[in-house]
């Protein structure tokens, strides 16, 4: 066991693996339900690695994935970088306080073949035993709006 | 075991976990040696997940990490997205042919606190049993130049 970097202390509530279910919606697609697994890990350095995978709630087939890093700074300031196999990379900035993370994108870039995403907002909040994760997205030429929300519980 | 997506066939030579050693250099830092572990995995969807970690060859302490996704397209065209805990996200494009991948960045973006990286070039090449991985980088205001190279062997 490596000791947690002091800058990561405000993120300690996230560490571990979480599983649960979520629902997604967007004007350009049909509503969907999914199962989700999220892992937050650390190496003793001043960041927390983030890896997420979802599966279709009905078929169990792989749906979405993303991976990245949370970079905590002094005073509750926080950065998140992540990439998605859909060809999108997101850089976000925000805050962590009282087991509640709020992040707004400062840059969203896509490969030549990716669908256009202009901006995202992401929230992680632990209330009691439940991790609430949600994403709002401005994509396909539309304004920022709710996209997915899930409720996860820690895997022992 | 999930069947490999046909678009990923040109990347099959990479699948699995590789370990080995590398050396790094850049005008702004001291030369360094590292051990490296790289994993290429798939879920049956048209991408290959990439996860890399390095440790200081002397102390064994964690050094670098990056994670992302390879997106193969028809005709040997290839995209790679990755993020680093240093605050950098890279989008690269290039080709895969004859167990040789060459990629050039189309976008490198960093969080507000990241060191400035302007461009990268990355190469993965399997020759016999050895995976050769290398990165060239334009960073800290300097031109594109060799940064790291490693030689890895597949973990059984």
PDB file of C-alpha atoms in Angstrom:
ATOM      1  CA  UNK A   1       0.000   0.000   0.000  1.00  0.00           C
ATOM      2  CA  UNK A   2       1.422   3.329  -1.093  1.00  0.00           C
ATOM      3  CA  UNK A   3       0.592   6.385   1.002  1.00  0.00           C
ATOM      4  CA  UNK A   4      -1.859   8.827  -0.567  1.00  0.00           C
ATOM      5  CA  UNK A   5      -0.293  12.085  -1.789  1.00  0.00           C
ATOM      6  CA  UNK A   6      -1.468  14.952   0.502  1.00  0.00           C
ATOM      7  CA  UNK A   7      -2.944  16.848  -2.490  1.00  0.00           C
ATOM      8  CA  UNK A   8      -5.179  13.813  -3.131  1.00  0.00           C
ATOM      9  CA  UNK A   9      -6.722  13.837   0.367  1.00  0.00           C
ATOM     10  CA  UNK A  10      -9.891  15.669  -0.839  1.00  0.00           C
ATOM     11  CA  UNK A  11     -10.353  12.818  -3.368  1.00  0.00           C
ATOM     12  CA  UNK A  12      -9.929   9.961  -0.889  1.00  0.00           C
ATOM     13  CA  UNK A  13     -13.716   9.489  -0.714  1.00  0.00           C
ATOM     14  CA  UNK A  14     -13.652   8.326  -4.372  1.00  0.00           C
ATOM     15  CA  UNK A  15     -10.869   5.730  -4.167  1.00  0.00           C
ATOM     16  CA  UNK A  16     -11.836   2.182  -5.042  1.00  0.00           C
ATOM     17  CA  UNK A  17     -14.209   0.528  -7.487  1.00  0.00           C
ATOM     18  CA  UNK A  18     -17.893   1.400  -7.815  1.00  0.00           C
ATOM     19  CA  UNK A  19     -20.688  -0.400  -9.655  1.00  0.00           C
ATOM     20  CA  UNK A  20     -24.271   0.491 -10.444  1.00  0.00           C
ATOM     21  CA  UNK A  21     -26.744   1.523 -13.102  1.00  0.00           C
ATOM     22  CA  UNK A  22     -27.530   4.625 -15.103  1.00  0.00           C
ATOM     23  CA  UNK A  23     -29.814   6.104 -17.708  1.00  0.00           C
ATOM     24  CA  UNK A  24     -28.935   8.267 -20.695  1.00  0.00           C
ATOM     25  CA  UNK A  25     -30.808  10.572 -23.010  1.00  0.00           C
ATOM     26  CA  UNK A  26     -30.068  13.085 -25.731  1.00  0.00           C
ATOM     27  CA  UNK A  27     -32.286  14.630 -28.418  1.00  0.00           C
ATOM     28  CA  UNK A  28     -30.359  12.882 -31.228  1.00  0.00           C
ATOM     29  CA  UNK A  29     -30.587   9.326 -29.807  1.00  0.00           C
ATOM     30  CA  UNK A  30     -33.020   6.966 -28.101  1.00  0.00           C
ATOM     31  CA  UNK A  31     -33.023   6.842 -24.283  1.00  0.00           C
ATOM     32  CA  UNK A  32     -30.835   4.029 -22.949  1.00  0.00           C
ATOM     33  CA  UNK A  33     -30.072   2.194 -19.700  1.00  0.00           C
ATOM     34  CA  UNK A  34     -26.687   0.853 -18.696  1.00  0.00           C
ATOM     35  CA  UNK A  35     -24.648  -0.838 -16.024  1.00  0.00           C
ATOM     36  CA  UNK A  36     -21.463   0.981 -15.046  1.00  0.00           C
ATOM     37  CA  UNK A  37     -18.162   0.223 -13.359  1.00  0.00           C
ATOM     38  CA  UNK A  38     -15.842   3.030 -12.263  1.00  0.00           C
ATOM     39  CA  UNK A  39     -12.403   2.729 -10.669  1.00  0.00           C
ATOM     40  CA  UNK A  40     -10.436   5.517  -8.960  1.00  0.00           C
ATOM     41  CA  UNK A  41      -6.855   4.508  -8.153  1.00  0.00           C
ATOM     42  CA  UNK A  42      -3.662   6.220  -7.010  1.00  0.00           C
ATOM     43  CA  UNK A  43       0.077   5.524  -7.060  1.00  0.00           C
ATOM     44  CA  UNK A  44       1.228   7.944  -4.355  1.00  0.00           C
ATOM     45  CA  UNK A  45       1.695  10.715  -6.918  1.00  0.00           C
ATOM     46  CA  UNK A  46      -0.468  13.877  -6.979  1.00  0.00           C
ATOM     47  CA  UNK A  47      -3.191  12.514  -9.253  1.00  0.00           C
ATOM     48  CA  UNK A  48      -5.983   9.939  -9.200  1.00  0.00           C
ATOM     49  CA  UNK A  49      -6.521   7.683 -12.222  1.00  0.00           C
ATOM     50  CA  UNK A  50     -10.098   7.313 -13.448  1.00  0.00           C
ATOM     51  CA  UNK A  51     -11.366   4.411 -15.574  1.00  0.00           C
ATOM     52  CA  UNK A  52     -14.995   3.859 -16.493  1.00  0.00           C
ATOM     53  CA  UNK A  53     -16.859   1.238 -18.531  1.00  0.00           C
ATOM     54  CA  UNK A  54     -20.540   0.788 -19.234  1.00  0.00           C
ATOM     55  CA  UNK A  55     -22.600  -2.056 -20.697  1.00  0.00           C
ATOM     56  CA  UNK A  56     -26.065  -2.098 -22.209  1.00  0.00           C
ATOM     57  CA  UNK A  57     -28.477  -2.929 -19.367  1.00  0.00           C
ATOM     58  CA  UNK A  58     -30.408  -5.325 -21.591  1.00  0.00           C
ATOM     59  CA  UNK A  59     -27.819  -7.130 -23.713  1.00  0.00           C
ATOM     60  CA  UNK A  60     -24.769  -6.783 -21.448  1.00  0.00           C
ATOM     61  CA  UNK A  61     -22.690  -5.712 -24.447  1.00  0.00           C
ATOM     62  CA  UNK A  62     -19.976  -3.052 -24.015  1.00  0.00           C
ATOM     63  CA  UNK A  63     -21.364   0.445 -24.565  1.00  0.00           C
ATOM     64  CA  UNK A  64     -19.086   3.280 -23.509  1.00  0.00           C
ATOM     65  CA  UNK A  65     -15.674   3.628 -21.927  1.00  0.00           C
ATOM     66  CA  UNK A  66     -13.464   6.494 -20.813  1.00  0.00           C
ATOM     67  CA  UNK A  67     -10.240   6.889 -18.912  1.00  0.00           C
ATOM     68  CA  UNK A  68      -8.248   9.759 -17.534  1.00  0.00           C
ATOM     69  CA  UNK A  69      -6.739  11.489 -14.547  1.00  0.00           C
ATOM     70  CA  UNK A  70      -7.942  13.803 -11.767  1.00  0.00           C
ATOM     71  CA  UNK A  71      -5.361  16.464 -10.859  1.00  0.00           C
ATOM     72  CA  UNK A  72      -6.095  18.080  -7.477  1.00  0.00           C
ATOM     73  CA  UNK A  73      -4.562  21.422  -6.560  1.00  0.00           C
ATOM     74  CA  UNK A  74      -4.570  23.510  -3.407  1.00  0.00           C
ATOM     75  CA  UNK A  75      -7.779  25.167  -2.241  1.00  0.00           C
ATOM     76  CA  UNK A  76     -10.090  22.529  -3.710  1.00  0.00           C
ATOM     77  CA  UNK A  77      -9.207  23.373  -7.319  1.00  0.00           C
ATOM     78  CA  UNK A  78      -9.378  20.311  -9.553  1.00  0.00           C
ATOM     79  CA  UNK A  79      -8.594  19.338 -13.149  1.00  0.00           C
ATOM     80  CA  UNK A  80      -9.839  16.255 -14.998  1.00  0.00           C
ATOM     81  CA  UNK A  81      -8.509  14.966 -18.341  1.00  0.00           C
ATOM     82  CA  UNK A  82     -10.154  12.070 -20.082  1.00  0.00           C
ATOM     83  CA  UNK A  83     -10.381  10.351 -23.445  1.00  0.00           C
ATOM     84  CA  UNK A  84     -13.140   8.269 -24.978  1.00  0.00           C
ATOM     85  CA  UNK A  85     -12.887   5.597 -27.700  1.00  0.00           C
ATOM     86  CA  UNK A  86     -15.395   7.689 -29.660  1.00  0.00           C
ATOM     87  CA  UNK A  87     -12.459   9.978 -30.496  1.00  0.00           C
ATOM     88  CA  UNK A  88     -13.117  12.714 -27.927  1.00  0.00           C
ATOM     89  CA  UNK A  89     -10.652  14.179 -25.401  1.00  0.00           C
ATOM     90  CA  UNK A  90     -11.949  16.434 -22.621  1.00  0.00           C
ATOM     91  CA  UNK A  91     -10.121  18.833 -20.324  1.00  0.00           C
ATOM     92  CA  UNK A  92     -12.214  20.057 -17.400  1.00  0.00           C
ATOM     93  CA  UNK A  93     -11.694  22.361 -14.425  1.00  0.00           C
ATOM     94  CA  UNK A  94     -13.665  22.798 -11.256  1.00  0.00           C
ATOM     95  CA  UNK A  95     -13.770  22.163  -7.547  1.00  0.00           C
ATOM     96  CA  UNK A  96     -13.925  19.392  -4.971  1.00  0.00           C
ATOM     97  CA  UNK A  97     -15.467  20.061  -1.554  1.00  0.00           C
ATOM     98  CA  UNK A  98     -17.515  17.962   0.893  1.00  0.00           C
ATOM     99  CA  UNK A  99     -17.397  14.824  -1.317  1.00  0.00           C
ATOM    100  CA  UNK A 100     -18.812  16.813  -4.228  1.00  0.00           C
ATOM    101  CA  UNK A 101     -16.962  17.430  -7.514  1.00  0.00           C
ATOM    102  CA  UNK A 102     -18.187  19.876 -10.145  1.00  0.00           C
ATOM    103  CA  UNK A 103     -16.286  20.298 -13.414  1.00  0.00           C
ATOM    104  CA  UNK A 104     -16.768  22.341 -16.592  1.00  0.00           C
ATOM    105  CA  UNK A 105     -14.850  21.684 -19.814  1.00  0.00           C
ATOM    106  CA  UNK A 106     -12.134  24.137 -20.833  1.00  0.00           C
ATOM    107  CA  UNK A 107     -11.346  22.216 -24.043  1.00  0.00           C
ATOM    108  CA  UNK A 108     -13.028  19.390 -25.929  1.00  0.00           C
ATOM    109  CA  UNK A 109     -11.124  18.116 -28.961  1.00  0.00           C
ATOM    110  CA  UNK A 110     -11.964  15.299 -31.347  1.00  0.00           C
ATOM    111  CA  UNK A 111     -10.204  13.263 -33.994  1.00  0.00           C
ATOM    112  CA  UNK A 112     -11.151  13.814 -37.640  1.00  0.00           C
ATOM    113  CA  UNK A 113     -13.721  10.984 -37.488  1.00  0.00           C
ATOM    114  CA  UNK A 114     -15.320  11.859 -34.108  1.00  0.00           C
ATOM    115  CA  UNK A 115     -18.815  13.298 -33.706  1.00  0.00           C
ATOM    116  CA  UNK A 116     -18.747  16.991 -32.746  1.00  0.00           C
ATOM    117  CA  UNK A 117     -18.791  17.697 -29.002  1.00  0.00           C
ATOM    118  CA  UNK A 118     -18.470  21.359 -28.011  1.00  0.00           C
ATOM    119  CA  UNK A 119     -18.579  21.286 -24.208  1.00  0.00           C
ATOM    120  CA  UNK A 120     -19.318  19.084 -21.198  1.00  0.00           C
ATOM    121  CA  UNK A 121     -20.073  19.441 -17.501  1.00  0.00           C
ATOM    122  CA  UNK A 122     -19.444  16.584 -15.097  1.00  0.00           C
ATOM    123  CA  UNK A 123     -20.462  15.980 -11.508  1.00  0.00           C
ATOM    124  CA  UNK A 124     -19.445  13.312  -8.970  1.00  0.00           C
ATOM    125  CA  UNK A 125     -21.117  13.396  -5.572  1.00  0.00           C
ATOM    126  CA  UNK A 126     -21.102  10.847  -2.751  1.00  0.00           C
ATOM    127  CA  UNK A 127     -24.198  11.010  -0.593  1.00  0.00           C
ATOM    128  CA  UNK A 128     -24.250   8.353   2.125  1.00  0.00           C
ATOM    129  CA  UNK A 129     -23.097   5.145   0.407  1.00  0.00           C
ATOM    130  CA  UNK A 130     -24.017   6.206  -3.128  1.00  0.00           C
ATOM    131  CA  UNK A 131     -21.812   7.822  -5.783  1.00  0.00           C
ATOM    132  CA  UNK A 132     -23.912   9.952  -8.109  1.00  0.00           C
ATOM    133  CA  UNK A 133     -22.180  10.588 -11.459  1.00  0.00           C
ATOM    134  CA  UNK A 134     -23.626  12.758 -14.199  1.00  0.00           C
ATOM    135  CA  UNK A 135     -22.609  14.335 -17.486  1.00  0.00           C
ATOM    136  CA  UNK A 136     -24.156  17.230 -19.406  1.00  0.00           C
ATOM    137  CA  UNK A 137     -23.038  17.694 -23.000  1.00  0.00           C
ATOM    138  CA  UNK A 138     -23.250  20.174 -25.881  1.00  0.00           C
ATOM    139  CA  UNK A 139     -22.937  17.933 -28.955  1.00  0.00           C
ATOM    140  CA  UNK A 140     -24.192  17.544 -32.539  1.00  0.00           C
ATOM    141  CA  UNK A 141     -24.711  21.306 -32.701  1.00  0.00           C
ATOM    142  CA  UNK A 142     -27.034  21.378 -29.675  1.00  0.00           C
ATOM    143  CA  UNK A 143     -26.702  23.374 -26.453  1.00  0.00           C
ATOM    144  CA  UNK A 144     -25.388  22.034 -23.163  1.00  0.00           C
ATOM    145  CA  UNK A 145     -27.967  19.671 -21.645  1.00  0.00           C
ATOM    146  CA  UNK A 146     -28.274  16.642 -19.415  1.00  0.00           C
ATOM    147  CA  UNK A 147     -26.941  13.411 -20.984  1.00  0.00           C
ATOM    148  CA  UNK A 148     -26.312  10.619 -18.445  1.00  0.00           C
ATOM    149  CA  UNK A 149     -26.755  10.008 -14.708  1.00  0.00           C
ATOM    150  CA  UNK A 150     -25.850   6.943 -12.673  1.00  0.00           C
ATOM    151  CA  UNK A 151     -25.916   5.729  -9.076  1.00  0.00           C
ATOM    152  CA  UNK A 152     -23.032   3.538  -7.975  1.00  0.00           C
ATOM    153  CA  UNK A 153     -22.085   1.658  -4.819  1.00  0.00           C
ATOM    154  CA  UNK A 154     -18.601   0.739  -3.705  1.00  0.00           C
ATOM    155  CA  UNK A 155     -17.444  -2.811  -4.474  1.00  0.00           C
ATOM    156  CA  UNK A 156     -16.019  -4.353  -1.266  1.00  0.00           C
TER     157      UNK A 156
ATOM    158  CA  UNK B   1     -13.317 -14.341 -25.174  1.00  0.00           C
ATOM    159  CA  UNK B   2     -14.933 -11.732 -27.393  1.00  0.00           C
ATOM    160  CA  UNK B   3     -14.171 -11.836 -31.120  1.00  0.00           C
ATOM    161  CA  UNK B   4     -11.915  -9.080 -32.411  1.00  0.00           C
ATOM    162  CA  UNK B   5     -13.690  -6.418 -34.475  1.00  0.00           C
ATOM    163  CA  UNK B   6     -12.585  -6.746 -38.146  1.00  0.00           C
ATOM    164  CA  UNK B   7     -11.306  -3.135 -38.199  1.00  0.00           C
ATOM    165  CA  UNK B   8      -8.926  -4.085 -35.352  1.00  0.00           C
ATOM    166  CA  UNK B   9      -7.293  -6.944 -37.284  1.00  0.00           C
ATOM    167  CA  UNK B  10      -4.264  -4.789 -38.274  1.00  0.00           C
ATOM    168  CA  UNK B  11      -3.709  -4.146 -34.531  1.00  0.00           C
ATOM    169  CA  UNK B  12      -3.928  -7.793 -33.415  1.00  0.00           C
ATOM    170  CA  UNK B  13      -0.113  -7.991 -33.231  1.00  0.00           C
ATOM    171  CA  UNK B  14      -0.224  -5.517 -30.302  1.00  0.00           C
ATOM    172  CA  UNK B  15      -2.866  -7.217 -28.127  1.00  0.00           C
ATOM    173  CA  UNK B  16      -1.727  -8.317 -24.699  1.00  0.00           C
ATOM    174  CA  UNK B  17       0.646  -7.003 -22.065  1.00  0.00           C
ATOM    175  CA  UNK B  18       4.264  -6.068 -22.731  1.00  0.00           C
ATOM    176  CA  UNK B  19       7.099  -5.320 -20.290  1.00  0.00           C
ATOM    177  CA  UNK B  20      10.613  -3.980 -20.735  1.00  0.00           C
ATOM    178  CA  UNK B  21      12.937  -1.061 -20.261  1.00  0.00           C
ATOM    179  CA  UNK B  22      13.524   2.310 -21.832  1.00  0.00           C
ATOM    180  CA  UNK B  23      15.653   5.425 -21.753  1.00  0.00           C
ATOM    181  CA  UNK B  24      14.589   9.055 -21.973  1.00  0.00           C
ATOM    182  CA  UNK B  25      16.239  12.332 -22.737  1.00  0.00           C
ATOM    183  CA  UNK B  26      15.289  15.941 -23.391  1.00  0.00           C
ATOM    184  CA  UNK B  27      17.339  19.148 -23.315  1.00  0.00           C
ATOM    185  CA  UNK B  28      15.437  20.492 -20.282  1.00  0.00           C
ATOM    186  CA  UNK B  29      15.877  17.417 -18.059  1.00  0.00           C
ATOM    187  CA  UNK B  30      18.468  14.837 -16.999  1.00  0.00           C
ATOM    188  CA  UNK B  31      18.597  11.558 -18.936  1.00  0.00           C
ATOM    189  CA  UNK B  32      16.622   8.797 -17.222  1.00  0.00           C
ATOM    190  CA  UNK B  33      16.034   5.043 -17.400  1.00  0.00           C
ATOM    191  CA  UNK B  34      12.762   3.290 -16.701  1.00  0.00           C
ATOM    192  CA  UNK B  35      10.896   0.027 -16.639  1.00  0.00           C
ATOM    193  CA  UNK B  36       7.659   0.013 -18.608  1.00  0.00           C
ATOM    194  CA  UNK B  37       4.443  -1.991 -18.778  1.00  0.00           C
ATOM    195  CA  UNK B  38       2.018  -1.540 -21.673  1.00  0.00           C
ATOM    196  CA  UNK B  39      -1.352  -3.246 -22.174  1.00  0.00           C
ATOM    197  CA  UNK B  40      -3.411  -3.290 -25.382  1.00  0.00           C
ATOM    198  CA  UNK B  41      -6.918  -4.707 -24.850  1.00  0.00           C
ATOM    199  CA  UNK B  42     -10.167  -4.926 -26.809  1.00  0.00           C
ATOM    200  CA  UNK B  43     -13.866  -5.465 -26.076  1.00  0.00           C
ATOM    201  CA  UNK B  44     -15.054  -6.509 -29.564  1.00  0.00           C
ATOM    202  CA  UNK B  45     -15.750  -2.902 -30.500  1.00  0.00           C
ATOM    203  CA  UNK B  46     -13.750  -1.049 -33.218  1.00  0.00           C
ATOM    204  CA  UNK B  47     -11.015   0.279 -30.931  1.00  0.00           C
ATOM    205  CA  UNK B  48      -8.100  -0.986 -28.864  1.00  0.00           C
ATOM    206  CA  UNK B  49      -7.532   0.400 -25.359  1.00  0.00           C
ATOM    207  CA  UNK B  50      -3.973   1.434 -24.502  1.00  0.00           C
ATOM    208  CA  UNK B  51      -2.630   1.745 -20.939  1.00  0.00           C
ATOM    209  CA  UNK B  52       0.999   2.428 -20.091  1.00  0.00           C
ATOM    210  CA  UNK B  53       2.928   2.843 -16.833  1.00  0.00           C
ATOM    211  CA  UNK B  54       6.609   3.399 -16.187  1.00  0.00           C
ATOM    212  CA  UNK B  55       8.770   3.231 -13.067  1.00  0.00           C
ATOM    213  CA  UNK B  56      12.188   4.655 -12.295  1.00  0.00           C
ATOM    214  CA  UNK B  57      14.721   1.940 -13.195  1.00  0.00           C
ATOM    215  CA  UNK B  58      16.708   2.656 -10.034  1.00  0.00           C
ATOM    216  CA  UNK B  59      14.165   3.340  -7.294  1.00  0.00           C
ATOM    217  CA  UNK B  60      11.161   1.454  -8.706  1.00  0.00           C
ATOM    218  CA  UNK B  61       8.942   4.449  -7.951  1.00  0.00           C
ATOM    219  CA  UNK B  62       6.113   5.365 -10.354  1.00  0.00           C
ATOM    220  CA  UNK B  63       7.305   7.752 -13.064  1.00  0.00           C
ATOM    221  CA  UNK B  64       4.923   8.248 -15.981  1.00  0.00           C
ATOM    222  CA  UNK B  65       1.537   6.925 -17.026  1.00  0.00           C
ATOM    223  CA  UNK B  66      -0.770   7.397 -19.967  1.00  0.00           C
ATOM    224  CA  UNK B  67      -3.961   5.834 -21.224  1.00  0.00           C
ATOM    225  CA  UNK B  68      -6.076   6.089 -24.332  1.00  0.00           C
ATOM    226  CA  UNK B  69      -7.580   4.392 -27.347  1.00  0.00           C
ATOM    227  CA  UNK B  70      -6.419   3.350 -30.829  1.00  0.00           C
ATOM    228  CA  UNK B  71      -9.118   3.856 -33.474  1.00  0.00           C
ATOM    229  CA  UNK B  72      -8.363   1.891 -36.666  1.00  0.00           C
ATOM    230  CA  UNK B  73     -10.046   2.810 -39.942  1.00  0.00           C
ATOM    231  CA  UNK B  74     -10.039   1.245 -43.392  1.00  0.00           C
ATOM    232  CA  UNK B  75      -6.886   1.321 -45.490  1.00  0.00           C
ATOM    233  CA  UNK B  76      -4.491   1.289 -42.545  1.00  0.00           C
ATOM    234  CA  UNK B  77      -5.515   4.740 -41.319  1.00  0.00           C
ATOM    235  CA  UNK B  78      -5.245   5.004 -37.545  1.00  0.00           C
ATOM    236  CA  UNK B  79      -6.088   7.481 -34.783  1.00  0.00           C
ATOM    237  CA  UNK B  80      -4.736   7.489 -31.225  1.00  0.00           C
ATOM    238  CA  UNK B  81      -6.087   9.542 -28.329  1.00  0.00           C
ATOM    239  CA  UNK B  82      -4.360   9.562 -24.983  1.00  0.00           C
ATOM    240  CA  UNK B  83      -4.139  11.500 -21.743  1.00  0.00           C
ATOM    241  CA  UNK B  84      -1.325  11.848 -19.245  1.00  0.00           C
ATOM    242  CA  UNK B  85      -1.516  12.721 -15.529  1.00  0.00           C
ATOM    243  CA  UNK B  86       0.833  15.613 -16.324  1.00  0.00           C
ATOM    244  CA  UNK B  87      -2.230  17.394 -17.723  1.00  0.00           C
ATOM    245  CA  UNK B  88      -1.651  16.695 -21.432  1.00  0.00           C
ATOM    246  CA  UNK B  89      -4.109  15.206 -23.943  1.00  0.00           C
ATOM    247  CA  UNK B  90      -2.847  14.126 -27.375  1.00  0.00           C
ATOM    248  CA  UNK B  91      -4.747  13.371 -30.573  1.00  0.00           C
ATOM    249  CA  UNK B  92      -2.627  11.659 -33.225  1.00  0.00           C
ATOM    250  CA  UNK B  93      -3.184  10.338 -36.737  1.00  0.00           C
ATOM    251  CA  UNK B  94      -1.143   7.993 -38.872  1.00  0.00           C
ATOM    252  CA  UNK B  95      -0.913   4.522 -40.295  1.00  0.00           C
ATOM    253  CA  UNK B  96      -0.535   0.885 -39.334  1.00  0.00           C
ATOM    254  CA  UNK B  97       1.063  -1.560 -41.754  1.00  0.00           C
ATOM    255  CA  UNK B  98       3.304  -4.621 -41.379  1.00  0.00           C
ATOM    256  CA  UNK B  99       3.295  -4.453 -37.538  1.00  0.00           C
ATOM    257  CA  UNK B 100       4.512  -0.853 -37.691  1.00  0.00           C
ATOM    258  CA  UNK B 101       2.529   2.149 -36.420  1.00  0.00           C
ATOM    259  CA  UNK B 102       3.542   5.735 -37.117  1.00  0.00           C
ATOM    260  CA  UNK B 103       1.547   8.628 -35.666  1.00  0.00           C
ATOM    261  CA  UNK B 104       1.817  12.420 -35.712  1.00  0.00           C
ATOM    262  CA  UNK B 105      -0.165  14.698 -33.394  1.00  0.00           C
ATOM    263  CA  UNK B 106      -3.021  16.725 -34.843  1.00  0.00           C
ATOM    264  CA  UNK B 107      -3.794  18.368 -31.486  1.00  0.00           C
ATOM    265  CA  UNK B 108      -2.029  18.552 -28.142  1.00  0.00           C
ATOM    266  CA  UNK B 109      -3.947  20.332 -25.386  1.00  0.00           C
ATOM    267  CA  UNK B 110      -3.028  20.901 -21.763  1.00  0.00           C
ATOM    268  CA  UNK B 111      -4.763  21.949 -18.574  1.00  0.00           C
ATOM    269  CA  UNK B 112      -3.949  25.379 -17.131  1.00  0.00           C
ATOM    270  CA  UNK B 113      -1.246  23.882 -14.889  1.00  0.00           C
ATOM    271  CA  UNK B 114       0.418  21.567 -17.477  1.00  0.00           C
ATOM    272  CA  UNK B 115       3.836  22.174 -19.007  1.00  0.00           C
ATOM    273  CA  UNK B 116       3.601  23.342 -22.625  1.00  0.00           C
ATOM    274  CA  UNK B 117       3.719  20.539 -25.217  1.00  0.00           C
ATOM    275  CA  UNK B 118       3.244  21.655 -28.845  1.00  0.00           C
ATOM    276  CA  UNK B 119       3.468  18.392 -30.816  1.00  0.00           C
ATOM    277  CA  UNK B 120       4.399  14.726 -30.578  1.00  0.00           C
ATOM    278  CA  UNK B 121       5.253  11.831 -32.864  1.00  0.00           C
ATOM    279  CA  UNK B 122       4.824   8.240 -31.720  1.00  0.00           C
ATOM    280  CA  UNK B 123       5.974   4.930 -33.148  1.00  0.00           C
ATOM    281  CA  UNK B 124       5.163   1.310 -32.224  1.00  0.00           C
ATOM    282  CA  UNK B 125       6.935  -1.420 -34.173  1.00  0.00           C
ATOM    283  CA  UNK B 126       7.147  -5.150 -33.504  1.00  0.00           C
ATOM    284  CA  UNK B 127      10.301  -6.729 -34.876  1.00  0.00           C
ATOM    285  CA  UNK B 128      10.561 -10.450 -34.094  1.00  0.00           C
ATOM    286  CA  UNK B 129       9.526 -10.746 -30.419  1.00  0.00           C
ATOM    287  CA  UNK B 130      10.282  -7.155 -29.468  1.00  0.00           C
ATOM    288  CA  UNK B 131       7.920  -4.177 -29.348  1.00  0.00           C
ATOM    289  CA  UNK B 132       9.836  -0.972 -29.967  1.00  0.00           C
ATOM    290  CA  UNK B 133       7.982   2.113 -28.673  1.00  0.00           C
ATOM    291  CA  UNK B 134       9.236   5.658 -29.091  1.00  0.00           C
ATOM    292  CA  UNK B 135       8.033   9.227 -28.645  1.00  0.00           C
ATOM    293  CA  UNK B 136       9.374  12.476 -30.114  1.00  0.00           C
ATOM    294  CA  UNK B 137       8.131  15.704 -28.559  1.00  0.00           C
ATOM    295  CA  UNK B 138       8.144  19.456 -29.102  1.00  0.00           C
ATOM    296  CA  UNK B 139       7.861  20.859 -25.576  1.00  0.00           C
ATOM    297  CA  UNK B 140       9.010  23.735 -23.369  1.00  0.00           C
ATOM    298  CA  UNK B 141       9.321  25.911 -26.483  1.00  0.00           C
ATOM    299  CA  UNK B 142      11.752  23.501 -28.196  1.00  0.00           C
ATOM    300  CA  UNK B 143      11.393  21.837 -31.600  1.00  0.00           C
ATOM    301  CA  UNK B 144      10.267  18.264 -32.207  1.00  0.00           C
ATOM    302  CA  UNK B 145      12.971  15.872 -31.076  1.00  0.00           C
ATOM    303  CA  UNK B 146      13.501  12.377 -29.706  1.00  0.00           C
ATOM    304  CA  UNK B 147      12.297  11.936 -26.099  1.00  0.00           C
ATOM    305  CA  UNK B 148      11.901   8.261 -25.089  1.00  0.00           C
ATOM    306  CA  UNK B 149      12.479   4.812 -26.572  1.00  0.00           C
ATOM    307  CA  UNK B 150      11.797   1.404 -25.050  1.00  0.00           C
ATOM    308  CA  UNK B 151      12.031  -2.267 -25.925  1.00  0.00           C
ATOM    309  CA  UNK B 152       9.296  -4.536 -24.580  1.00  0.00           C
ATOM    310  CA  UNK B 153       8.538  -8.252 -24.658  1.00  0.00           C
ATOM    311  CA  UNK B 154       5.138  -9.863 -24.385  1.00  0.00           C
ATOM    312  CA  UNK B 155       4.139 -11.160 -20.945  1.00  0.00           C
ATOM    313  CA  UNK B 156       2.895 -14.772 -21.325  1.00  0.00           C
TER     314      UNK B 156
END
